[in-house]
Every structure is written in structure tokens, then in C-alpha cells.
Amino acid sequence: MRLHVSSSSFIAGVRLLSIGFVIYFNYKLQNLHLRSDMLKYWRYFRTKIY
């Protein structure tokens, strides 16, 4: 039970970290004006996953 709680909290922490990275990179890309490039990469990435 304790292991399950720690693993779920670890997953929540990883999720928070990934959300923070997404927000940080969105902010950086707005400053660098590279959002169209990232949209292209994101579409390619999504076609690879799905």
C-alpha cells in the first residue's frame, strides 16, 4: 500500500514537472518566435504516436 502511494505521488510529480516544462518552453518560444517550427515538430510527433 505504501509503495502504491509513493508510486502515484511520483507519477503526479512527473506530471507536474512535464506541465512546468511545457509552460516554460511555450514562454521561451514566444520570446524566440519559433512557435511555427514547434507546431510542425508537434504535428510530426503526434503522427508518430497516433
Tab-separated table of N, CA and C in Angstrom:
chain	number	residue	atom	x	y	z
A	1	MET	N	0.838	-1.201	0.000
A	1	MET	CA	0.000	0.000	0.000
A	1	MET	C	0.875	1.255	0.000
A	2	ARG	N	1.893	1.243	0.836
A	2	ARG	CA	2.788	2.394	0.900
A	2	ARG	C	3.510	2.584	-0.438
A	3	LEU	N	3.906	1.459	-1.050
A	3	LEU	CA	4.596	1.536	-2.343
A	3	LEU	C	3.671	2.124	-3.402
A	4	HIS	N	2.395	1.728	-3.362
A	4	HIS	CA	1.441	2.237	-4.349
A	4	HIS	C	1.272	3.753	-4.200
A	5	VAL	N	1.184	4.217	-2.939
A	5	VAL	CA	1.015	5.657	-2.705
A	5	VAL	C	2.238	6.412	-3.203
A	6	SER	N	3.439	5.880	-2.932
A	6	SER	CA	4.650	6.577	-3.353
A	6	SER	C	4.749	6.611	-4.879
A	7	SER	N	4.358	5.517	-5.535
A	7	SER	CA	4.425	5.494	-6.999
A	7	SER	C	3.426	6.477	-7.599
A	8	SER	N	2.226	6.573	-7.002
A	8	SER	CA	1.231	7.507	-7.537
A	8	SER	C	1.684	8.948	-7.312
A	9	SER	N	2.300	9.226	-6.158
A	9	SER	CA	2.798	10.581	-5.922
A	9	SER	C	3.968	10.887	-6.852
A	10	PHE	N	4.783	9.874	-7.159
A	10	PHE	CA	5.878	10.055	-8.110
A	10	PHE	C	5.333	10.396	-9.488
A	11	ILE	N	4.272	9.676	-9.911
A	11	ILE	CA	3.650	9.953	-11.203
A	11	ILE	C	3.083	11.373	-11.217
A	12	ALA	N	2.472	11.790	-10.109
A	12	ALA	CA	1.930	13.153	-10.035
A	12	ALA	C	3.055	14.182	-10.138
A	13	GLY	N	4.185	13.901	-9.497
A	13	GLY	CA	5.322	14.817	-9.578
A	13	GLY	C	5.863	14.915	-10.991
A	14	VAL	N	5.958	13.772	-11.669
A	14	VAL	CA	6.429	13.776	-13.054
A	14	VAL	C	5.462	14.563	-13.934
A	15	ARG	N	4.172	14.395	-13.687
A	15	ARG	CA	3.161	15.122	-14.466
A	15	ARG	C	3.306	16.629	-14.243
A	16	LEU	N	3.509	17.028	-12.977
A	16	LEU	CA	3.703	18.449	-12.680
A	16	LEU	C	4.956	18.980	-13.368
A	17	LEU	N	6.033	18.192	-13.344
A	17	LEU	CA	7.273	18.612	-13.997
A	17	LEU	C	7.069	18.793	-15.489
A	18	SER	N	6.371	17.841	-16.123
A	18	SER	CA	6.153	17.934	-17.569
A	18	SER	C	5.304	19.158	-17.901
A	19	ILE	N	4.284	19.449	-17.071
A	19	ILE	CA	3.456	20.640	-17.299
A	19	ILE	C	4.306	21.903	-17.151
A	20	GLY	N	5.174	21.918	-16.147
A	20	GLY	CA	6.057	23.067	-15.958
A	20	GLY	C	6.987	23.260	-17.144
A	21	PHE	N	7.533	22.158	-17.684
A	21	PHE	CA	8.406	22.256	-18.852
A	21	PHE	C	7.648	22.786	-20.055
A	22	VAL	N	6.400	22.321	-20.243
A	22	VAL	CA	5.595	22.794	-21.378
A	22	VAL	C	5.357	24.299	-21.264
A	23	ILE	N	5.006	24.767	-20.063
A	23	ILE	CA	4.763	26.200	-19.862
A	23	ILE	C	6.049	26.986	-20.100
A	24	TYR	N	7.178	26.482	-19.576
A	24	TYR	CA	8.458	27.167	-19.731
A	24	TYR	C	8.851	27.266	-21.196
A	25	PHE	N	8.709	26.150	-21.931
A	25	PHE	CA	9.095	26.167	-23.339
A	25	PHE	C	8.148	27.032	-24.161
A	26	ASN	N	6.852	27.056	-23.812
A	26	ASN	CA	5.924	27.951	-24.507
A	26	ASN	C	6.350	29.402	-24.313
A	27	TYR	N	6.732	29.756	-23.088
A	27	TYR	CA	7.198	31.119	-22.804
A	27	TYR	C	8.458	31.439	-23.600
A	28	LYS	N	9.404	30.496	-23.619
A	28	LYS	CA	10.642	30.696	-24.356
A	28	LYS	C	10.374	30.849	-25.851
A	29	LEU	N	9.491	30.017	-26.382
A	29	LEU	CA	9.212	30.059	-27.816
A	29	LEU	C	8.507	31.353	-28.198
A	30	GLN	N	7.671	31.886	-27.315
A	30	GLN	CA	7.048	33.176	-27.598
A	30	GLN	C	8.112	34.259	-27.714
A	31	ASN	N	9.141	34.163	-26.881
A	31	ASN	CA	10.211	35.155	-26.933
A	31	ASN	C	11.070	34.980	-28.178
A	32	LEU	N	11.255	33.739	-28.624
A	32	LEU	CA	12.151	33.477	-29.751
A	32	LEU	C	11.427	33.425	-31.087
A	33	HIS	N	10.085	33.490	-31.072
A	33	HIS	CA	9.286	33.474	-32.308
A	33	HIS	C	9.537	32.202	-33.117
A	34	LEU	N	9.562	31.060	-32.436
A	34	LEU	CA	9.786	29.783	-33.121
A	34	LEU	C	8.576	28.868	-33.002
A	35	ARG	N	7.422	29.448	-32.707
A	35	ARG	CA	6.256	28.608	-32.445
A	35	ARG	C	5.801	27.850	-33.687
A	36	SER	N	5.932	28.445	-34.875
A	36	SER	CA	5.509	27.739	-36.091
A	36	SER	C	6.375	26.501	-36.308
A	37	ASP	N	7.687	26.621	-36.054
A	37	ASP	CA	8.575	25.464	-36.158
A	37	ASP	C	8.155	24.374	-35.183
A	38	MET	N	7.865	24.763	-33.938
A	38	MET	CA	7.481	23.772	-32.945
A	38	MET	C	6.140	23.136	-33.287
A	39	LEU	N	5.232	23.907	-33.907
A	39	LEU	CA	3.960	23.323	-34.324
A	39	LEU	C	4.197	22.248	-35.373
A	40	LYS	N	5.130	22.504	-36.282
A	40	LYS	CA	5.457	21.487	-37.292
A	40	LYS	C	5.999	20.224	-36.615
A	41	TYR	N	6.942	20.416	-35.679
A	41	TYR	CA	7.505	19.264	-34.974
A	41	TYR	C	6.432	18.545	-34.158
A	42	TRP	N	5.512	19.321	-33.560
A	42	TRP	CA	4.465	18.726	-32.732
A	42	TRP	C	3.530	17.880	-33.584
A	43	ARG	N	3.181	18.377	-34.793
A	43	ARG	CA	2.314	17.593	-35.678
A	43	ARG	C	3.019	16.302	-36.092
A	44	TYR	N	4.311	16.408	-36.410
A	44	TYR	CA	5.080	15.218	-36.782
A	44	TYR	C	5.129	14.231	-35.620
A	45	PHE	N	5.341	14.752	-34.413
A	45	PHE	CA	5.404	13.919	-33.216
A	45	PHE	C	4.075	13.202	-32.989
A	46	ARG	N	2.963	13.943	-33.156
A	46	ARG	CA	1.652	13.335	-32.938
A	46	ARG	C	1.360	12.272	-33.979
A	47	THR	N	1.754	12.493	-35.235
A	47	THR	CA	1.521	11.463	-36.254
A	47	THR	C	2.355	10.230	-35.932
A	48	LYS	N	3.534	10.416	-35.330
A	48	LYS	CA	4.354	9.267	-34.943
A	48	LYS	C	3.680	8.480	-33.820
A	49	ILE	N	3.075	9.185	-32.854
A	49	ILE	CA	2.438	8.494	-31.721
A	49	ILE	C	1.152	7.816	-32.165
A	50	TYR	N	0.249	8.593	-32.777
A	50	TYR	CA	-1.034	8.035	-33.185
A	50	TYR	C	-0.897	7.433	-34.566
